[in-house]
Amino acid sequence: MTTQQGALTILVLEGDGIGPEITAATVSVLRAADRKFALGLSFESADIGWVAHRATGTTFPDAVETKAKAAAGVLLGPVSHNDYPPRAEGGLNPSGELRKRLDLYANIRPALSRPGFPPRCGVPVDLIIYRENTEGFYADRTMFAGTGEFMPTPDLAMAMRKVTRAGSTRIVEAAFRHAMQRPRKKVTAVHKSNVLRISDGLFLECAREVAARYPQVTYQEQLIDSMAALLIRDASQFDIIVTTNMFGDILSDEATEISGSIGLAASLNAGSEFAVAQAQHGSAPDIAGKNVANPSSLIGSAAMLLAWLGERRGSDNLLAAARAIETALDKVIAEPAGRTRDMGGTLGTDAFAAKVAAAV
């Protein structure tokens, strides 16, 4: 973790596309929070993605893992992993590698409507999705060696799904612990056990065992297909949603777009020892270098990282800084003149970040 008590080094990984712009914008907000709350932040950087591939032949050098484990937390910019070469040619997804190597089993994705920026459907939304992050159908994290996708013949492609008791239990535990901190104290487990009877059956078995230990929390279950529809009908009825990897990935994008925009959606990858702040959206190479990208998602993710650190360290200053960044985002986004172009405003990336930093 950290080399000395109180030292807070954040490893900045710029990524691809708009990554360098929105990470720089986010660091400027973190520096403002550092000045205001005396957090003792310092920043270190390392290359990943295409920059690293050109220099070293891999998009995720092993040295990055070492630096990530030594830092207090990681700020990860979006990556263009769909465009990378095959894994054998150095094309590793930095996001997936960090999740596996740092055992970041919880992908925590709030869907929160911002004041003055109306939700896409119905009433304002305030829910959090806990997505299992290390198993499921994701081919890059289901096998010890090789991948979870393979082709026995030229005309047959197969994919393996991995669901473990340990993995299911710990993500549900994390969801229930968070629910205990929220006023509604409600958890919804999302599944497809009517078809995936064994794998989702195991997931639900674990969820029910955990739920029995939290009688203060209202627990319910919902099929993935009906859940997708219910979010559109009225997402405000949900509080904490917990589910497997792929279902959580899809539902969180849907929920955050319904709540206002995926461009505002924060995300934290967290484990028992490490955490990585990461925007929900992609690298948007079509607008890279134009100073028009909205950095809200990564700024909000950085606030989540500070809150995670604050809880672990018992630091009121870190927790206050996280709240201050969230409040600053609300204040800036509430005014049309303070928005980036994707939100109907005119500000560029740098100008928006400057407003948020000033509000902090």
CSV table of N, CA and C in Angstrom, one decimal, residues 169-281:
chain,number,residue,atom,x,y,z
A,169,THR,N,-20.0,-14.6,-2.7
A,169,THR,CA,-20.2,-14.1,-1.3
A,169,THR,C,-19.6,-12.8,-1.0
A,170,ARG,N,-18.4,-12.6,-1.4
A,170,ARG,CA,-17.7,-11.3,-1.1
A,170,ARG,C,-18.3,-10.1,-1.8
A,171,ILE,N,-18.8,-10.2,-3.0
A,171,ILE,CA,-19.5,-9.1,-3.6
A,171,ILE,C,-20.8,-8.8,-3.0
A,172,VAL,N,-21.6,-9.8,-2.6
A,172,VAL,CA,-22.8,-9.6,-1.9
A,172,VAL,C,-22.6,-9.0,-0.6
A,173,GLU,N,-21.6,-9.5,0.1
A,173,GLU,CA,-21.3,-8.9,1.4
A,173,GLU,C,-21.0,-7.4,1.3
A,174,ALA,N,-20.2,-7.0,0.3
A,174,ALA,CA,-19.9,-5.6,0.1
A,174,ALA,C,-21.1,-4.8,-0.2
A,175,ALA,N,-22.0,-5.4,-0.9
A,175,ALA,CA,-23.3,-4.6,-1.2
A,175,ALA,C,-24.1,-4.4,0.0
A,176,PHE,N,-24.2,-5.5,0.9
A,176,PHE,CA,-25.0,-5.4,2.1
A,176,PHE,C,-24.4,-4.4,3.1
A,177,ARG,N,-23.0,-4.4,3.2
A,177,ARG,CA,-22.4,-3.5,4.1
A,177,ARG,C,-22.7,-2.0,3.7
A,178,HIS,N,-22.7,-1.8,2.4
A,178,HIS,CA,-23.0,-0.4,1.9
A,178,HIS,C,-24.4,-0.1,2.1
A,179,ALA,N,-25.3,-1.1,1.9
A,179,ALA,CA,-26.8,-0.8,2.1
A,179,ALA,C,-27.0,-0.4,3.6
A,180,MET,N,-26.3,-0.9,4.5
A,180,MET,CA,-26.4,-0.6,5.9
A,180,MET,C,-26.1,0.9,6.2
A,181,GLN,N,-25.4,1.5,5.3
A,181,GLN,CA,-25.0,2.9,5.5
A,181,GLN,C,-26.0,3.9,4.8
A,182,ARG,N,-27.0,3.3,4.1
A,182,ARG,CA,-27.9,4.1,3.3
A,182,ARG,C,-29.3,4.1,4.0
A,183,PRO,N,-30.1,5.2,3.8
A,183,PRO,CA,-31.4,5.3,4.5
A,183,PRO,C,-32.4,4.2,4.1
A,184,ARG,N,-32.4,3.8,2.9
A,184,ARG,CA,-33.4,2.8,2.5
A,184,ARG,C,-33.1,1.3,2.9
A,185,LYS,N,-31.8,1.1,3.0
A,185,LYS,CA,-31.3,-0.3,3.4
A,185,LYS,C,-32.0,-1.4,2.5
A,186,LYS,N,-31.8,-1.4,1.2
A,186,LYS,CA,-32.5,-2.3,0.3
A,186,LYS,C,-31.5,-2.8,-0.7
A,187,VAL,N,-31.5,-4.2,-0.9
A,187,VAL,CA,-30.6,-4.8,-1.8
A,187,VAL,C,-31.4,-5.6,-2.8
A,188,THR,N,-31.1,-5.5,-4.1
A,188,THR,CA,-31.7,-6.3,-5.1
A,188,THR,C,-30.7,-7.2,-5.8
A,189,ALA,N,-30.8,-8.5,-5.8
A,189,ALA,CA,-29.9,-9.4,-6.5
A,189,ALA,C,-30.4,-9.7,-7.8
A,190,VAL,N,-29.7,-9.4,-8.9
A,190,VAL,CA,-30.1,-9.6,-10.3
A,190,VAL,C,-29.5,-10.9,-10.8
A,191,HIS,N,-30.3,-11.7,-11.6
A,191,HIS,CA,-29.8,-13.0,-12.0
A,191,HIS,C,-30.6,-13.5,-13.2
A,192,LYS,N,-30.2,-14.7,-13.7
A,192,LYS,CA,-31.0,-15.3,-14.8
A,192,LYS,C,-31.0,-16.8,-14.4
A,193,SER,N,-31.4,-17.1,-13.2
A,193,SER,CA,-31.4,-18.5,-12.7
A,193,SER,C,-32.5,-19.4,-13.4
A,194,ASN,N,-33.4,-18.8,-14.1
A,194,ASN,CA,-34.4,-19.6,-14.8
A,194,ASN,C,-33.8,-20.3,-16.0
A,195,VAL,N,-32.6,-19.8,-16.4
A,195,VAL,CA,-31.9,-20.4,-17.6
A,195,VAL,C,-30.5,-20.9,-17.1
A,196,LEU,N,-29.8,-20.0,-16.4
A,196,LEU,CA,-28.5,-20.4,-15.9
A,196,LEU,C,-28.7,-21.0,-14.5
A,197,ARG,N,-29.3,-22.1,-14.4
A,197,ARG,CA,-29.7,-22.7,-13.1
A,197,ARG,C,-28.6,-23.0,-12.2
A,198,ILE,N,-27.5,-23.5,-12.7
A,198,ILE,CA,-26.4,-23.9,-11.8
A,198,ILE,C,-25.5,-22.7,-11.4
A,199,SER,N,-25.1,-21.9,-12.4
A,199,SER,CA,-24.2,-20.8,-12.1
A,199,SER,C,-24.9,-19.7,-11.3
A,200,ASP,N,-26.0,-19.2,-11.9
A,200,ASP,CA,-26.8,-18.2,-11.1
A,200,ASP,C,-27.5,-18.8,-9.9
A,201,GLY,N,-27.7,-20.1,-9.9
A,201,GLY,CA,-28.3,-20.7,-8.7
A,201,GLY,C,-27.3,-20.6,-7.6
A,202,LEU,N,-26.0,-20.8,-7.9
A,202,LEU,CA,-25.0,-20.7,-6.8
A,202,LEU,C,-24.9,-19.2,-6.4
A,203,PHE,N,-24.9,-18.3,-7.3
A,203,PHE,CA,-24.9,-16.9,-6.9
A,203,PHE,C,-26.0,-16.5,-6.0
A,204,LEU,N,-27.2,-17.0,-6.3
A,204,LEU,CA,-28.4,-16.7,-5.5
A,204,LEU,C,-28.3,-17.4,-4.1
A,205,GLU,N,-27.8,-18.6,-4.1
A,205,GLU,CA,-27.6,-19.3,-2.8
A,205,GLU,C,-26.7,-18.5,-1.9
A,206,CYS,N,-25.6,-17.9,-2.5
A,206,CYS,CA,-24.7,-17.1,-1.7
A,206,CYS,C,-25.4,-15.8,-1.2
A,207,ALA,N,-26.2,-15.2,-2.1
A,207,ALA,CA,-26.8,-14.0,-1.8
A,207,ALA,C,-27.8,-14.2,-0.7
A,208,ARG,N,-28.6,-15.3,-0.7
A,208,ARG,CA,-29.5,-15.5,0.4
A,208,ARG,C,-28.9,-15.8,1.7
A,209,GLU,N,-27.7,-16.5,1.7
A,209,GLU,CA,-27.0,-16.7,2.9
A,209,GLU,C,-26.5,-15.4,3.5
A,210,VAL,N,-26.0,-14.5,2.7
A,210,VAL,CA,-25.6,-13.2,3.2
A,210,VAL,C,-26.8,-12.4,3.7
A,211,ALA,N,-27.9,-12.4,3.0
A,211,ALA,CA,-29.1,-11.6,3.3
A,211,ALA,C,-29.6,-12.1,4.7
A,212,ALA,N,-29.5,-13.3,5.0
A,212,ALA,CA,-29.9,-13.8,6.3
A,212,ALA,C,-29.2,-13.2,7.5
A,213,ARG,N,-27.9,-12.8,7.2
A,213,ARG,CA,-27.1,-12.2,8.3
A,213,ARG,C,-27.4,-10.7,8.4
A,214,TYR,N,-28.2,-10.1,7.6
A,214,TYR,CA,-28.6,-8.7,7.6
A,214,TYR,C,-30.1,-8.5,7.6
A,215,PRO,N,-30.7,-8.8,8.8
A,215,PRO,CA,-32.2,-8.7,8.8
A,215,PRO,C,-32.7,-7.3,8.7
A,216,GLN,N,-31.8,-6.3,8.9
A,216,GLN,CA,-32.2,-4.9,8.8
A,216,GLN,C,-32.4,-4.5,7.4
A,217,VAL,N,-31.8,-5.2,6.5
A,217,VAL,CA,-31.8,-4.9,5.0
A,217,VAL,C,-32.9,-5.6,4.3
A,218,THR,N,-33.7,-4.9,3.5
A,218,THR,CA,-34.8,-5.5,2.7
A,218,THR,C,-34.1,-6.2,1.5
A,219,TYR,N,-34.3,-7.4,1.3
A,219,TYR,CA,-33.7,-8.2,0.2
A,219,TYR,C,-34.7,-8.6,-0.8
A,220,GLN,N,-34.4,-8.5,-2.1
A,220,GLN,CA,-35.3,-9.0,-3.1
A,220,GLN,C,-34.4,-9.5,-4.3
A,221,GLU,N,-35.1,-10.3,-5.2
A,221,GLU,CA,-34.4,-10.8,-6.4
A,221,GLU,C,-35.2,-10.4,-7.6
A,222,GLN,N,-34.4,-10.3,-8.7
A,222,GLN,CA,-35.0,-9.8,-10.0
A,222,GLN,C,-34.3,-10.4,-11.1
A,223,LEU,N,-35.0,-11.0,-12.1
A,223,LEU,CA,-34.5,-11.5,-13.3
A,223,LEU,C,-33.8,-10.3,-14.1
A,224,ILE,N,-32.7,-10.6,-14.8
A,224,ILE,CA,-32.0,-9.6,-15.5
A,224,ILE,C,-32.9,-8.9,-16.6
A,225,ASP,N,-33.7,-9.7,-17.3
A,225,ASP,CA,-34.5,-9.1,-18.4
A,225,ASP,C,-35.6,-8.1,-17.9
A,226,SER,N,-36.2,-8.6,-16.8
A,226,SER,CA,-37.2,-7.7,-16.2
A,226,SER,C,-36.6,-6.5,-15.5
A,227,MET,N,-35.4,-6.7,-15.0
A,227,MET,CA,-34.7,-5.6,-14.3
A,227,MET,C,-34.4,-4.5,-15.3
A,228,ALA,N,-33.9,-4.9,-16.5
A,228,ALA,CA,-33.6,-3.9,-17.6
A,228,ALA,C,-34.9,-3.0,-17.9
A,229,ALA,N,-36.0,-3.7,-17.9
A,229,ALA,CA,-37.3,-2.9,-18.2
A,229,ALA,C,-37.7,-2.1,-17.0
A,230,LEU,N,-37.5,-2.6,-15.8
A,230,LEU,CA,-37.9,-1.9,-14.6
A,230,LEU,C,-37.1,-0.6,-14.3
A,231,LEU,N,-35.8,-0.6,-14.7
A,231,LEU,CA,-35.0,0.6,-14.6
A,231,LEU,C,-35.5,1.7,-15.5
A,232,ILE,N,-36.0,1.3,-16.7
A,232,ILE,CA,-36.6,2.4,-17.5
A,232,ILE,C,-37.9,2.9,-17.0
A,233,ARG,N,-38.7,2.0,-16.4
A,233,ARG,CA,-40.0,2.3,-15.9
A,233,ARG,C,-39.9,3.2,-14.7
A,234,ASP,N,-39.1,2.8,-13.7
A,234,ASP,CA,-38.9,3.6,-12.5
A,234,ASP,C,-37.6,3.2,-11.8
A,235,ALA,N,-36.5,3.7,-12.1
A,235,ALA,CA,-35.2,3.3,-11.5
A,235,ALA,C,-35.2,3.8,-10.0
A,236,SER,N,-36.0,4.7,-9.6
A,236,SER,CA,-36.0,5.3,-8.3
A,236,SER,C,-36.4,4.3,-7.2
A,237,GLN,N,-37.0,3.2,-7.6
A,237,GLN,CA,-37.5,2.2,-6.6
A,237,GLN,C,-36.3,1.3,-6.1
A,238,PHE,N,-35.1,1.4,-6.7
A,238,PHE,CA,-34.0,0.6,-6.4
A,238,PHE,C,-33.0,1.4,-5.6
A,239,ASP,N,-32.2,0.7,-4.7
A,239,ASP,CA,-31.2,1.3,-3.9
A,239,ASP,C,-29.9,0.7,-4.2
A,240,ILE,N,-29.6,-0.5,-3.7
A,240,ILE,CA,-28.3,-1.2,-4.0
A,240,ILE,C,-28.7,-2.4,-4.9
A,241,ILE,N,-28.0,-2.5,-6.0
A,241,ILE,CA,-28.2,-3.7,-6.9
A,241,ILE,C,-26.9,-4.4,-6.9
A,242,VAL,N,-27.0,-5.8,-6.8
A,242,VAL,CA,-25.8,-6.6,-6.8
A,242,VAL,C,-26.0,-7.7,-7.8
A,243,THR,N,-24.9,-7.9,-8.6
A,243,THR,CA,-25.1,-8.9,-9.7
A,243,THR,C,-23.7,-9.4,-10.2
A,244,THR,N,-23.8,-10.3,-11.1
A,244,THR,CA,-22.6,-10.9,-11.7
A,244,THR,C,-22.0,-9.9,-12.7
A,245,ASN,N,-20.8,-10.3,-13.3
A,245,ASN,CA,-20.0,-9.3,-14.0
A,245,ASN,C,-20.7,-8.7,-15.3
A,246,MET,N,-21.1,-9.5,-16.2
A,246,MET,CA,-21.7,-9.0,-17.4
A,246,MET,C,-23.0,-8.3,-17.2
A,247,PHE,N,-23.9,-8.9,-16.4
A,247,PHE,CA,-25.1,-8.2,-16.1
A,247,PHE,C,-24.9,-6.9,-15.4
A,248,GLY,N,-23.9,-6.8,-14.5
A,248,GLY,CA,-23.6,-5.5,-13.9
A,248,GLY,C,-23.1,-4.5,-14.8
A,249,ASP,N,-22.3,-4.9,-15.8
A,249,ASP,CA,-21.7,-4.0,-16.8
A,249,ASP,C,-22.8,-3.4,-17.6
A,250,ILE,N,-23.7,-4.2,-18.1
A,250,ILE,CA,-24.8,-3.7,-18.9
A,250,ILE,C,-25.8,-2.8,-18.1
A,251,LEU,N,-26.2,-3.3,-17.0
A,251,LEU,CA,-27.2,-2.6,-16.2
A,251,LEU,C,-26.7,-1.2,-15.7
A,252,SER,N,-25.4,-1.2,-15.4
A,252,SER,CA,-24.8,0.1,-14.9
A,252,SER,C,-24.8,1.1,-16.0
A,253,ASP,N,-24.5,0.7,-17.2
A,253,ASP,CA,-24.5,1.7,-18.3
A,253,ASP,C,-25.9,2.2,-18.5
A,254,GLU,N,-26.9,1.3,-18.5
A,254,GLU,CA,-28.3,1.7,-18.6
A,254,GLU,C,-28.7,2.6,-17.5
A,255,ALA,N,-28.4,2.2,-16.3
A,255,ALA,CA,-28.9,3.0,-15.1
A,255,ALA,C,-28.3,4.4,-15.1
A,256,THR,N,-27.0,4.5,-15.4
A,256,THR,CA,-26.4,5.8,-15.4
A,256,THR,C,-26.9,6.7,-16.6
A,257,GLU,N,-27.2,6.2,-17.7
A,257,GLU,CA,-27.7,7.0,-18.8
A,257,GLU,C,-29.1,7.4,-18.4
A,258,ILE,N,-29.9,6.6,-17.8
A,258,ILE,CA,-31.3,6.9,-17.3
A,258,ILE,C,-31.2,8.1,-16.3
A,259,SER,N,-30.2,8.0,-15.4
A,259,SER,CA,-30.1,9.0,-14.3
A,259,SER,C,-29.7,10.3,-14.8
A,260,GLY,N,-29.1,10.4,-16.0
A,260,GLY,CA,-28.7,11.7,-16.6
A,260,GLY,C,-27.8,11.6,-17.8
A,261,SER,N,-26.7,10.9,-17.6
A,261,SER,CA,-25.8,10.7,-18.7
A,261,SER,C,-24.6,9.8,-18.2
A,262,ILE,N,-24.2,8.8,-19.1
A,262,ILE,CA,-23.1,8.0,-18.7
A,262,ILE,C,-21.8,8.9,-18.6
A,263,GLY,N,-21.8,10.0,-19.2
A,263,GLY,CA,-20.7,10.9,-19.1
A,263,GLY,C,-20.5,11.5,-17.7
A,264,LEU,N,-21.5,11.3,-16.9
A,264,LEU,CA,-21.4,11.8,-15.5
A,264,LEU,C,-21.2,10.7,-14.5
A,265,ALA,N,-21.1,9.4,-15.0
A,265,ALA,CA,-21.1,8.3,-14.2
A,265,ALA,C,-19.7,7.9,-13.6
A,266,ALA,N,-19.7,8.0,-12.3
A,266,ALA,CA,-18.4,7.6,-11.6
A,266,ALA,C,-18.3,6.1,-11.4
A,267,SER,N,-17.1,5.6,-11.1
A,267,SER,CA,-16.9,4.1,-11.0
A,267,SER,C,-15.7,3.9,-10.2
A,268,LEU,N,-15.7,2.9,-9.2
A,268,LEU,CA,-14.6,2.5,-8.4
A,268,LEU,C,-14.4,1.0,-8.5
A,269,ASN,N,-13.2,0.6,-8.8
A,269,ASN,CA,-12.9,-0.8,-8.7
A,269,ASN,C,-12.1,-1.0,-7.4
A,270,ALA,N,-12.7,-1.8,-6.5
A,270,ALA,CA,-12.1,-1.9,-5.2
A,270,ALA,C,-12.0,-3.4,-4.7
A,271,GLY,N,-10.9,-3.6,-4.0
A,271,GLY,CA,-10.7,-4.9,-3.4
A,271,GLY,C,-10.4,-4.8,-1.9
A,272,SER,N,-9.8,-5.8,-1.3
A,272,SER,CA,-9.5,-5.7,0.1
A,272,SER,C,-8.3,-4.8,0.4
A,273,GLU,N,-7.4,-4.7,-0.6
A,273,GLU,CA,-6.2,-3.9,-0.4
A,273,GLU,C,-6.1,-2.7,-1.3
A,274,PHE,N,-6.6,-2.7,-2.5
A,274,PHE,CA,-6.3,-1.7,-3.5
A,274,PHE,C,-7.6,-1.2,-4.1
A,275,ALA,N,-7.5,0.0,-4.7
A,275,ALA,CA,-8.7,0.6,-5.4
A,275,ALA,C,-8.2,1.4,-6.6
A,276,VAL,N,-9.0,1.3,-7.7
A,276,VAL,CA,-8.7,2.1,-8.9
A,276,VAL,C,-9.9,2.9,-9.3
A,277,ALA,N,-9.8,4.2,-9.4
A,277,ALA,CA,-10.8,5.1,-9.9
A,277,ALA,C,-10.8,5.0,-11.4
A,278,GLN,N,-12.0,4.8,-12.0
A,278,GLN,CA,-12.0,4.7,-13.5
A,278,GLN,C,-13.4,5.2,-14.0
A,279,ALA,N,-13.4,6.0,-15.0
A,279,ALA,CA,-14.6,6.5,-15.6
A,279,ALA,C,-15.4,5.3,-16.2
A,280,GLN,N,-16.7,5.4,-16.3
A,280,GLN,CA,-17.5,4.4,-16.9
A,280,GLN,C,-17.4,4.3,-18.4
A,281,HIS,N,-17.2,5.5,-19.0
A,281,HIS,CA,-17.2,5.6,-20.5
A,281,HIS,C,-15.9,5.2,-21.1
